[in-house]
XYZ file of C-alpha atoms in Angstrom:
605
model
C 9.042 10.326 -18.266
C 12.678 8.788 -18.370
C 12.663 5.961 -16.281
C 15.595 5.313 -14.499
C 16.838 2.045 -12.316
C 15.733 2.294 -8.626
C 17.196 0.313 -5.837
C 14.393 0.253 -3.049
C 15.623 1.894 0.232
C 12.964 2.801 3.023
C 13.006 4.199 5.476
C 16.497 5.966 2.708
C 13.541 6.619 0.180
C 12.341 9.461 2.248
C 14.530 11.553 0.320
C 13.037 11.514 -3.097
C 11.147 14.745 -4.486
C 7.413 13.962 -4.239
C 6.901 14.906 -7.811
C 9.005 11.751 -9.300
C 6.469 9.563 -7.932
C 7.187 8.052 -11.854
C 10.760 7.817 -11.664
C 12.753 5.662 -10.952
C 16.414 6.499 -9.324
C 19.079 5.437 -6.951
C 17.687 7.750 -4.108
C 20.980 8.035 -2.774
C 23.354 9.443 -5.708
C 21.198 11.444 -7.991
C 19.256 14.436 -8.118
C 15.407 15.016 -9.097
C 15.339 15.043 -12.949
C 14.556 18.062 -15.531
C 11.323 20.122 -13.994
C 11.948 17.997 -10.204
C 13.871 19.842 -9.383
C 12.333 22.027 -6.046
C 12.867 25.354 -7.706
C 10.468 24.222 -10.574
C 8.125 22.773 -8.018
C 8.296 25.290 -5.231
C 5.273 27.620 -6.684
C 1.409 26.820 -5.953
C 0.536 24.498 -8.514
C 3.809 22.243 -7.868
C 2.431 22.733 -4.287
C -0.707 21.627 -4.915
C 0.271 18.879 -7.091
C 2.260 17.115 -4.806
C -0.356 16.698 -2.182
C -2.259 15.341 -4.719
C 0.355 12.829 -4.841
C 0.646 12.334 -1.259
C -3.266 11.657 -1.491
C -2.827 9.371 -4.164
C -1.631 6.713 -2.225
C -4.676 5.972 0.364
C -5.830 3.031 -1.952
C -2.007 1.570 -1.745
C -1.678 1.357 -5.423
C 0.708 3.440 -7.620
C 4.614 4.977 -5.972
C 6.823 2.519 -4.878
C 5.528 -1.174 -3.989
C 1.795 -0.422 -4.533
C -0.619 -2.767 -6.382
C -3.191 -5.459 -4.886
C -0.274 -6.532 -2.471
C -0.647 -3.212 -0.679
C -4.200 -2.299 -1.207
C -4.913 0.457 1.476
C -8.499 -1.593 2.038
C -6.506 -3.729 4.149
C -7.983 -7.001 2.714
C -4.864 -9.252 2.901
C -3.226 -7.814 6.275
C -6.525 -6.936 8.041
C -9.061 -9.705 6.867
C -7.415 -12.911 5.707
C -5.028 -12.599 8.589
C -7.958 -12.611 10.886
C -10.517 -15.098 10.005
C -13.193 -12.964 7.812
C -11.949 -14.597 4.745
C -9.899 -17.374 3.005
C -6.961 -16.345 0.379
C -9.366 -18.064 -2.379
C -8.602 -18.789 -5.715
C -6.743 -22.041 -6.055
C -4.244 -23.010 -4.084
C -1.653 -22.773 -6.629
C -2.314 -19.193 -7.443
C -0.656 -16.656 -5.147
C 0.190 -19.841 -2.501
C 3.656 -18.738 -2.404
C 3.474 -14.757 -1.372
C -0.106 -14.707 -0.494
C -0.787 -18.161 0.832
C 1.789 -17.607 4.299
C 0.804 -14.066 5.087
C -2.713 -15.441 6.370
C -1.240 -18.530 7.612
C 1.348 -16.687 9.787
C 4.168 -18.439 7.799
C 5.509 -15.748 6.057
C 9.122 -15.233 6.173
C 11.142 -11.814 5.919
C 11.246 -11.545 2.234
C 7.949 -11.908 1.530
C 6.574 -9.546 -1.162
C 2.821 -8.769 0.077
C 4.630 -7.651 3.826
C 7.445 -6.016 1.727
C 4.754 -4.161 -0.814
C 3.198 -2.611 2.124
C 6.075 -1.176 4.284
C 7.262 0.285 1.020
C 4.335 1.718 -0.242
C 3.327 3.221 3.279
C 6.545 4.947 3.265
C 6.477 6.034 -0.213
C 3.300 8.081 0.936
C 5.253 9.487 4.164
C 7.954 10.426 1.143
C 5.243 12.585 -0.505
C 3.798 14.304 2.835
C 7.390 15.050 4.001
C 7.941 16.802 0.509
C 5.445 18.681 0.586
C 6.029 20.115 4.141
C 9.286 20.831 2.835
C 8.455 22.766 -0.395
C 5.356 24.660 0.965
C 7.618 27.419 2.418
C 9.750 27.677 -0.652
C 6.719 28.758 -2.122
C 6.310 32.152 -3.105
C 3.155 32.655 -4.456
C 1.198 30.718 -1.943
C -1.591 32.662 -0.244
C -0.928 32.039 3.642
C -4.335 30.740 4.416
C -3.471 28.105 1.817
C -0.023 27.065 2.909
C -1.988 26.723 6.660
C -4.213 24.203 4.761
C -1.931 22.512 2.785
C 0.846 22.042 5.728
C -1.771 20.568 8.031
C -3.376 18.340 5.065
C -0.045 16.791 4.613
C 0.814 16.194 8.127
C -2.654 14.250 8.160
C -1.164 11.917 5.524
C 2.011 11.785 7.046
C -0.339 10.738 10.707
C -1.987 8.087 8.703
C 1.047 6.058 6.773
C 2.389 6.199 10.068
C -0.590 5.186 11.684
C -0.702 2.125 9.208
C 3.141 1.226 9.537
C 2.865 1.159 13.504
C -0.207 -1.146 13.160
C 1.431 -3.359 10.692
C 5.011 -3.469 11.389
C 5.183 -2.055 15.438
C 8.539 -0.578 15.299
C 9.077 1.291 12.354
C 11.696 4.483 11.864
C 10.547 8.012 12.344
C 11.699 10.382 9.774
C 10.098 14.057 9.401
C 10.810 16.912 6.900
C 13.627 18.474 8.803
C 16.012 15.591 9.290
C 18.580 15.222 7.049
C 20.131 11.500 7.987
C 17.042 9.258 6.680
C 18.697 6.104 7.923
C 17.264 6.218 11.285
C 16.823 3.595 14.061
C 13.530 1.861 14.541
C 14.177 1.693 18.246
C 11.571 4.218 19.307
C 7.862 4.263 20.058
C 6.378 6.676 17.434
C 2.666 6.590 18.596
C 3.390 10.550 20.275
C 4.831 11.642 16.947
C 1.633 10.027 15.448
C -0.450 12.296 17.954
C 1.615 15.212 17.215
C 0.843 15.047 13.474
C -2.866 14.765 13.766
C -3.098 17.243 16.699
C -1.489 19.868 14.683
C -3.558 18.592 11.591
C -6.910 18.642 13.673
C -5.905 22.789 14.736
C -5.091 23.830 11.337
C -7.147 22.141 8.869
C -10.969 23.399 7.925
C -14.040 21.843 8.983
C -15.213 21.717 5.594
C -12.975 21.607 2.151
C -13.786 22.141 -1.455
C -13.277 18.461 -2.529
C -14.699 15.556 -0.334
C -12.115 13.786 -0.371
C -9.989 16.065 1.564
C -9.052 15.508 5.050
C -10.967 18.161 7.254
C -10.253 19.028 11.208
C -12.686 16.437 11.989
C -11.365 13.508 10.146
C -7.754 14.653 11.949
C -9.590 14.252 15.206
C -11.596 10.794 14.472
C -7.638 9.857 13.641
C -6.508 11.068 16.618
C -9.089 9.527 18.895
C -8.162 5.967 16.896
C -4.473 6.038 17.400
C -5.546 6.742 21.778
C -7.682 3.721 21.062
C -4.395 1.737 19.793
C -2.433 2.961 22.911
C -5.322 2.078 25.028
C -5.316 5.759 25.983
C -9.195 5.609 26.817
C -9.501 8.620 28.700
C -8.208 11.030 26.138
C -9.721 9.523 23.411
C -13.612 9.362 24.457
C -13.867 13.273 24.925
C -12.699 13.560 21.460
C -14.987 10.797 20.113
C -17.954 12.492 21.773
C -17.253 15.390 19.760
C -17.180 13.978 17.044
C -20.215 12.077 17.531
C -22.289 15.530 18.566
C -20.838 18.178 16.477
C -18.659 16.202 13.722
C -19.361 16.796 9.474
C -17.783 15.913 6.484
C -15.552 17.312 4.628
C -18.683 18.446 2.471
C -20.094 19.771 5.760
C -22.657 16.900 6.336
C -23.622 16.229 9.972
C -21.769 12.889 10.490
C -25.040 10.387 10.394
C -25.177 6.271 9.869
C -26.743 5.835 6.494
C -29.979 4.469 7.247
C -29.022 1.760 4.558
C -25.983 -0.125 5.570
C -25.181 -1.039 1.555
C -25.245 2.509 0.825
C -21.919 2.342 2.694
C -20.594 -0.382 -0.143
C -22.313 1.668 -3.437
C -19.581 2.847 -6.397
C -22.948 5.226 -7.176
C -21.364 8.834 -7.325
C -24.240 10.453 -5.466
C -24.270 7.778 -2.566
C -20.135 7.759 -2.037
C -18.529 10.409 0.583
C -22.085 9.824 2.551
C -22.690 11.728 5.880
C -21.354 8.323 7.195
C -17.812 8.687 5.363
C -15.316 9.964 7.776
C -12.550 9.647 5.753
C -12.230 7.644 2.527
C -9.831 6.961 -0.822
C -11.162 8.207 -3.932
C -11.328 6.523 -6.829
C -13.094 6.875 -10.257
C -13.514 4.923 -14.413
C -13.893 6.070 -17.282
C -12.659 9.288 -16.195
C -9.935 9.933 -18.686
C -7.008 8.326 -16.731
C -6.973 5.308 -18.035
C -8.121 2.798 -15.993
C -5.650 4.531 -13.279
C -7.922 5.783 -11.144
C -10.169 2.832 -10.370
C -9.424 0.726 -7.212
C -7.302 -1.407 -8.246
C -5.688 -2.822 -5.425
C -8.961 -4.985 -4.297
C -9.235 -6.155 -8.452
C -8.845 -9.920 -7.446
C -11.547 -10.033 -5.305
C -14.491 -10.598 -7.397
C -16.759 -13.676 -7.932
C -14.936 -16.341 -10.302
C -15.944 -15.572 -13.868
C -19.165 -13.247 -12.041
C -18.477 -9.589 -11.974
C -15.492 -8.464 -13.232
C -14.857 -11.831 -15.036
C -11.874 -12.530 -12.402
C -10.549 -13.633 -10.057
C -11.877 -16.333 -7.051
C -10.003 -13.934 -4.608
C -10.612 -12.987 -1.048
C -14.142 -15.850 -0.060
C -15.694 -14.919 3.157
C -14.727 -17.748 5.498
C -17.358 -19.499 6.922
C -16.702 -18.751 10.305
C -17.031 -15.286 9.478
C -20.696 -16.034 7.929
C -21.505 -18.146 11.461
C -20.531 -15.219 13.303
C -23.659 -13.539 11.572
C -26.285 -15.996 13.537
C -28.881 -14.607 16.160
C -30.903 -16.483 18.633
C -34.519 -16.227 19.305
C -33.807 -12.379 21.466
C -31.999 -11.156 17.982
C -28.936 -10.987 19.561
C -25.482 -12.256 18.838
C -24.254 -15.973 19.975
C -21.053 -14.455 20.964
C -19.346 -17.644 22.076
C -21.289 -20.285 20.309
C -21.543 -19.390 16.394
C -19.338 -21.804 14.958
C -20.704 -25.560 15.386
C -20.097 -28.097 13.019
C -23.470 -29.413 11.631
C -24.862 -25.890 11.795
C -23.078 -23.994 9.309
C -24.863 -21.196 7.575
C -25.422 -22.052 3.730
C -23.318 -24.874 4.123
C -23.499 -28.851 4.799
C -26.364 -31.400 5.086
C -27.740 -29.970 7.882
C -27.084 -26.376 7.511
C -28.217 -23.667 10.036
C -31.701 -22.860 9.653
C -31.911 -20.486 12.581
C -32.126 -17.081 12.443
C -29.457 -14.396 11.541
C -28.150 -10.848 11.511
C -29.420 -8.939 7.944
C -25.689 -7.874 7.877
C -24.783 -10.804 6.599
C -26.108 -10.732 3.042
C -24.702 -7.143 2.848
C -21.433 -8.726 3.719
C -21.264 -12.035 2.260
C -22.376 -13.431 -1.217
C -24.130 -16.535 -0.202
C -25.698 -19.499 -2.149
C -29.468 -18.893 -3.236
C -29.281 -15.237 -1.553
C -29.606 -12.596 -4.103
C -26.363 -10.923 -5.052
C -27.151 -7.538 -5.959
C -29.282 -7.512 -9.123
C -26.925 -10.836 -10.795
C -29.450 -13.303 -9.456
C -27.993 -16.036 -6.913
C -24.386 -16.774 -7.237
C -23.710 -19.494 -9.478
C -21.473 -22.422 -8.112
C -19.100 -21.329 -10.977
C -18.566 -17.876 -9.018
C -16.482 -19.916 -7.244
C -13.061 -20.382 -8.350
C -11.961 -23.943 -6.135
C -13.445 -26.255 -3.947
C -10.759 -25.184 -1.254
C -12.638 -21.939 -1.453
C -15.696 -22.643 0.292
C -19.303 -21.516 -0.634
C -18.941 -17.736 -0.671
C -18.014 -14.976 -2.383
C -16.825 -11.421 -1.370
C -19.760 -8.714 -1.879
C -18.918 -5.140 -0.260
C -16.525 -4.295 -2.930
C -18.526 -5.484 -5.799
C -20.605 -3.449 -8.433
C -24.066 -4.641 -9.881
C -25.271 -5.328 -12.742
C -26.968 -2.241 -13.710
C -23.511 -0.809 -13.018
C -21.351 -2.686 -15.270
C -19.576 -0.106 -17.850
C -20.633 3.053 -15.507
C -18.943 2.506 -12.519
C -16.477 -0.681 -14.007
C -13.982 0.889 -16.155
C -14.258 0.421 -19.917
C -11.211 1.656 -21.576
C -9.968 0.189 -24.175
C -6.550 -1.635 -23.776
C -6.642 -1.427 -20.133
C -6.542 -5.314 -19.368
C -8.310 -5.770 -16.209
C -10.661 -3.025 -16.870
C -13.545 -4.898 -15.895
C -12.037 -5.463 -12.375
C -11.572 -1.783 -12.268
C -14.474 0.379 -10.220
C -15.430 3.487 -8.784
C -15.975 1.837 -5.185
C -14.179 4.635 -2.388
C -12.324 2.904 -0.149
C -14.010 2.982 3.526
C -10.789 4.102 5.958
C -13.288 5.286 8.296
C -16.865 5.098 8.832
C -18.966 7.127 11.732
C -20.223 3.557 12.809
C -16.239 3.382 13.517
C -16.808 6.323 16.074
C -19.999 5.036 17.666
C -18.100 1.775 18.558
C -15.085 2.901 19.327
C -17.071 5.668 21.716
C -19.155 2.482 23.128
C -15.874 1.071 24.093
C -13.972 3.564 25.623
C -17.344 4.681 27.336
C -17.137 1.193 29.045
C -13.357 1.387 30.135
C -14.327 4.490 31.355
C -17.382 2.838 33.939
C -20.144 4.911 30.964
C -21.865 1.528 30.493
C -25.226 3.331 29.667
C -23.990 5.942 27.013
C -22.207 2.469 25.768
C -25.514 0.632 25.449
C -26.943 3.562 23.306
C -23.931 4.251 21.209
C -24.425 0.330 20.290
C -28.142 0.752 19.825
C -28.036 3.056 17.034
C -25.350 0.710 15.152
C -27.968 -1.968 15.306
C -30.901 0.168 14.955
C -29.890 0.469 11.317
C -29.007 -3.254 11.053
C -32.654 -3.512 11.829
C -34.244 -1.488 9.275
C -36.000 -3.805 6.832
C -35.479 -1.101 3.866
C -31.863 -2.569 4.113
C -32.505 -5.868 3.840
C -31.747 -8.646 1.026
C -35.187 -9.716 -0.374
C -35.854 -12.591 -2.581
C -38.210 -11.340 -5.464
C -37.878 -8.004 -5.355
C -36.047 -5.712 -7.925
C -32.698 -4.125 -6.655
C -32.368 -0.404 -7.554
C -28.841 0.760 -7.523
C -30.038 4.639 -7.237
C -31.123 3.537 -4.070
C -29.102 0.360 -2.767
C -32.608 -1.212 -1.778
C -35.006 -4.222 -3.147
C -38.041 -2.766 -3.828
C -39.384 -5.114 -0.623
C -43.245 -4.259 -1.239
C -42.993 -5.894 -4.684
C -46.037 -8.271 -4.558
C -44.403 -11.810 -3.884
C -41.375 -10.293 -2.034
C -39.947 -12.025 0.960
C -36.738 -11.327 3.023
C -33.812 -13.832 1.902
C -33.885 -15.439 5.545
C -35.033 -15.132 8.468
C -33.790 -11.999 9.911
C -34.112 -10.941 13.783
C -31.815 -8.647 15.040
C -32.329 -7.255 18.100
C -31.030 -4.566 21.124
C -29.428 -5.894 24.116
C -31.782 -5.427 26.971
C -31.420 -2.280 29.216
C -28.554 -2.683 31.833
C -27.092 -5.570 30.391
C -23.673 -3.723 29.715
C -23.329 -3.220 33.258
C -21.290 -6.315 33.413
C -17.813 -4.925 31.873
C -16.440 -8.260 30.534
C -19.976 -8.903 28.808
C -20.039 -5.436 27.466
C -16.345 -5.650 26.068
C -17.590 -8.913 24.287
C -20.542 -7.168 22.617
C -19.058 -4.400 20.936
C -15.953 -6.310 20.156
C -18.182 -8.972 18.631
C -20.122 -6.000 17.275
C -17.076 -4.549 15.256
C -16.649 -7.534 13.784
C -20.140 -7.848 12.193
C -20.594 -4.219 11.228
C -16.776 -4.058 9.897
C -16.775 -8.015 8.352
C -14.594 -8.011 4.823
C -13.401 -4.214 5.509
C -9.835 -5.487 6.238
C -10.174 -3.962 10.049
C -10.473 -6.861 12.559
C -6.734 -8.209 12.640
C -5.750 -4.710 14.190
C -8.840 -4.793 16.249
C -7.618 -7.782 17.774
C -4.094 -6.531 17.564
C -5.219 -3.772 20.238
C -7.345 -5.893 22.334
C -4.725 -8.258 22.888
C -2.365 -5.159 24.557
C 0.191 -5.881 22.207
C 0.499 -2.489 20.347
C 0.470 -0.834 24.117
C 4.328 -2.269 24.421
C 7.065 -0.521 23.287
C 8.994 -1.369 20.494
C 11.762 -4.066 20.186
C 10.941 -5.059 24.012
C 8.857 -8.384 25.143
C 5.919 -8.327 23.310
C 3.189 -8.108 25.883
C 0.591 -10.901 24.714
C -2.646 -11.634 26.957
C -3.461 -14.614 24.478
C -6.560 -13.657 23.176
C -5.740 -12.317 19.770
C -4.272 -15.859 19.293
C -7.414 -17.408 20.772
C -9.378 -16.275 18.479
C -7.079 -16.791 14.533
C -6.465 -20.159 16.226
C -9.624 -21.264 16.542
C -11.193 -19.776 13.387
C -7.950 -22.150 11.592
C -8.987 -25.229 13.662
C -12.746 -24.448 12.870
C -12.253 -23.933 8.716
C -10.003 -25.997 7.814
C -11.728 -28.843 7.405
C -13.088 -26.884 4.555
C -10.482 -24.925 3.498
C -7.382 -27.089 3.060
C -5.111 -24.351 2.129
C -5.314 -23.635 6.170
C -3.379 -26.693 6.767
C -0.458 -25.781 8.779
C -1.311 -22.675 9.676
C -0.955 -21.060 13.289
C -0.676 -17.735 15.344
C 1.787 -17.607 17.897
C 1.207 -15.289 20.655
C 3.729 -12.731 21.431
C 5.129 -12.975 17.959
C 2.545 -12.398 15.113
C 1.052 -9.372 16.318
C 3.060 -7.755 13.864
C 4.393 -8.371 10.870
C 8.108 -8.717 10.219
C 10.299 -5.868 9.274
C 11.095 -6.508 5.046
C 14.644 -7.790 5.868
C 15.769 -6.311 2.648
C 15.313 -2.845 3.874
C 17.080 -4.051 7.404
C 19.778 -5.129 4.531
C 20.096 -1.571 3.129
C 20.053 0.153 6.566
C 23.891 -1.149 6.981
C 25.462 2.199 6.652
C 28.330 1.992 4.427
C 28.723 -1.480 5.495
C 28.525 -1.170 9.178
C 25.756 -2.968 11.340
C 22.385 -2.487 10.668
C 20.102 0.736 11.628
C 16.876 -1.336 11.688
C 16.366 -4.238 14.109
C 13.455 -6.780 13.138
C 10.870 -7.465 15.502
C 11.557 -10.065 17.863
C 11.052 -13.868 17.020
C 11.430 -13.474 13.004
């Protein structure tokens, strides 16, 4: 396809025909090219292919600004940024763009905060185009334009979703306005409902392809964005729902998958689980050359391990503390990081027990990693880096060449897998349920909604065993091989009966919860972001700040960086790094012909 210059104008890029996702054009002086144009398009298969674009975009890679700086797992923006890992690599490599988005020092232009905007807005772009073409089309059966309208304003729900997390104020544009260079001076959170409410009324409960949005995945989105607004009331009657009558999109009863690696397997047969709310597809060795495979987490592999690159993305070691347990099994929610008693780490390392999560998590010394034996030290990439490599989004051995891509020419093939993206998981619902149940005064249905999280925690079919064959049809070690013994010592544990009926204890267990069951899954930066009340003010105002998301980064940097260097310097700043900046280039390009600026950036950049 003719390529054709492009000068990069969001929230202005809302005008481009969904089906040029591969051109490249001034969006403001030139029409869609050739067969663009909307009366080519405007038919059922244009229809259809379009919202296969908008789809195409969940991962973050491909459109406008996509790549590993926008993956749609979140690692950078959701992980770094909060503690689970460290940048990794050396320090040289990615320390100018990647380096200050975890240390808070970013500045306006920076490309990993300018990738993301860009590439979230390229994918409200393709669900705005769609809504606009569906009714052009004639030979669209009505049922199917129903679908097809409430799948895209699903998509359109989530970018935005994503944008209001990251960014805070952001622009609102739908398919019937005609000025795209809007103000970002509005809160967009009840257009955000709007989009999923209609979505959740419309769409099926079941669809022919899993990885279709059905009405339930519009409601587990509309319960979330309640959660960011602190809306508790409206969104636990919709969580309990889900929780009692909720299926996949394949019509599976939503279930936890009595195996938590299950969760993490590229297998075909164990992805889009009865525990997959909603997830990005991806696929090798499929035909599309390498462009289907998820890409946008190919750094973050074991130095030189699988997929041969590239030291990226080490599970910090606070995040590996936070996986301890005392004698009861249960968390030490205050106490996990204390220097002499790191886990897998120093003279005198921990030797206590801890949660089984952890080797599903974290890719520790002398722990088996999958079937590739212990990590090597050469896994990792730089001293700075620590002693641990990243493990949820890796493939084993047996899978190497079936579920790594192996096309020829592709460069980073190897780095290339059929892993799904995890955008929501029902153990997502369940602890989002146990907390709203406790703002609410349910402390009992909260208890039990956290029991069954770490009910499957418990089960020793799950666990990492030393001596044991691992069976990737299965994601298990074959535990009763004779000489097999568990990796450590694992006791985890329920919290006794009643012990939720202290709120502020409660609120620390499933918050504390989250962040073992969700470690590495590039959630708990927004998790913070919502406990700390500041995505419940509006945007451009004071930032309401209680302190405690800061608390927490703050003392995870103190803690680390005695072994992570690269951490010198860095610091959150309450009431300010909530949210990340607005890209000041496309506050640049909002100066209508010259005038002052559309978009304002958020306050204190």
């Amino acid at each position: 396809m003719k390529k054709i210059h492009l000068k990069v104008i969001v929230p202005l890029v809302l005008v481009a025909l969904c089906l040029a996702y591969s051109c490249k054009k001034n969006l403001l002086t030139q029409n869609p090219l050739g067969n663009l144009k909307p009366e080519n398009v405007a038919n059922a298969a244009g229809v259809n292919g379009m919202l296969i674009g908008a789809y195409s975009l969940l991962d973050g890679v491909g459109g406008i600004g996509g790549g590993s700086n926008a993956s749609g797992s979140n690692w950078m923006f959701g992980s770094i940024a909060a503690g689970d890992a460290y940048k990794g690599s050396q320090p040289s490599d990615g320390g100018q763009d990647a380096l200050p988005v975890g240390n808070f020092t970013a500045n306006t232009a920076n490309p990993y905060i300018t990738a993301r905007y860009t590439l979230l807005f390229d994918g409200v772009a393709r669900a705005n185009d769609v809504l606009r073409t569906v009714p052009l089309a004639k030979d669209l059966a009505a049922s199917d334009a129903k679908s097809i309208i409430a799948e895209a304003k699903f998509l359109r729900g989530f970018y935005y979703l994503e944008l209001r997390k990251m960014y805070g104020q952001v622009p609102y544009v739908d398919e019937t306005m005609k000025d795209y260079n809007v103000p970002n001076t509005a809160e967009i959170f009840p257009k955000i409902e709007k989009d999923f409410t209609d979505a959740a009324a419309d769409l099926p409960a079941t669809q022919p392809q899993a990885g279709r949005a059905n009405s339930w995945a519009a409601k587990a989105y509309l319960a979330k964005t309640y959660m960011f607004e602190h809306n508790y009331t409206a969104a636990l009657p919709i969580l309990q729902a889900l929780i009692a009558n909720g299926v996949t999109a394949r019509g599976q009863k939503y279930a936890l998958n009595p195996v938590f690696q299950t969760n993490f397997s590229p297998e075909a047969a164990q992805k889009n689980s009865p525990e997959s709310v909603f997830a990005a597809q991806n696929s090798v060795n499929d035909g599309g050359l390498g462009q289907n495979g998820n890409a946008g987490d190919d750094l973050n592999f074991p130095y030189g391990g699988p997929g041969g690159c590239c030291g990226w993305f080490n599970p910090s070691q606070s995040l590996a503390n936070s996986f301890k347990t005392d004698a009861n099994g249960l968390p030490l929610l205050t106490s996990f990081d204390v220097i002499g008693q790191d886990v897998s780490n120093g003279a005198t390392p921990w030797t206590g027990n801890v949660d089984p999560r952890l080797d599903i998590t974290v890719g520790r010394p002398n722990v088996p990693f999958l079937d590739w034996g212990n990590p090597p030290p050469a896994w990792i990439r730089d001293p700075t880096d620590g002693v641990f490599n990243p493990r949820k989004n890796v493939y084993s051995q047996a899978e190497q060449g079936s579920n790594s891509d192996v096309t020829p020419g592709v460069w980073n093939n190897v780095q290339l897998t059929s892993n799904n993206i995890n955008l929501m998981r029902y153990s997502d619902i369940l602890l989002m349920a146990a907390e709203a149940e406790i703002e609410v005064g349910n402390t009992v249905n909260a208890e039990a909604d956290v029991k069954l999280v770490r009910d499957r925690a418990a089960n020793p079919d799950g666990w990492v065993y030393k001596g044991a064959p691992y069976s990737t049809g299965t994601s298990t070690y074959a535990r009763n091989t004779l000489g097999a013994t568990a990796a450590d010592k694992y006791v985890i544990k329920n919290y006794p009966t009643g012990s939720f009926s202290d709120k502020n204890f409660a609120r620390k267990a499933v918050r504390f919860e989250r962040k073992l069951e969700f470690g590495m899954e590039g959630i708990r930066f927004f998790d913070l972001q919502r406990w700390d009340g500041a995505s419940s003010s509006l945007p451009n105002g004071s930032l309401v700040s209680d302190g405690s998301m800061a608390t927490e980064i703050n003392a995870f940097f103190a803690y680390d960086v005695r072994i992570n260097s690269q951490l010198q310097g860095a610091h959150f700043t309450p009431g300010l790094n909530e949210y990340y900046p607005i890209p000041q280039q496309q506050i640049d390009l909002s100066k209508s012909l010259g005038g002052k600026a559309i978009l304002v950036q958020n306050k204190g950049y």
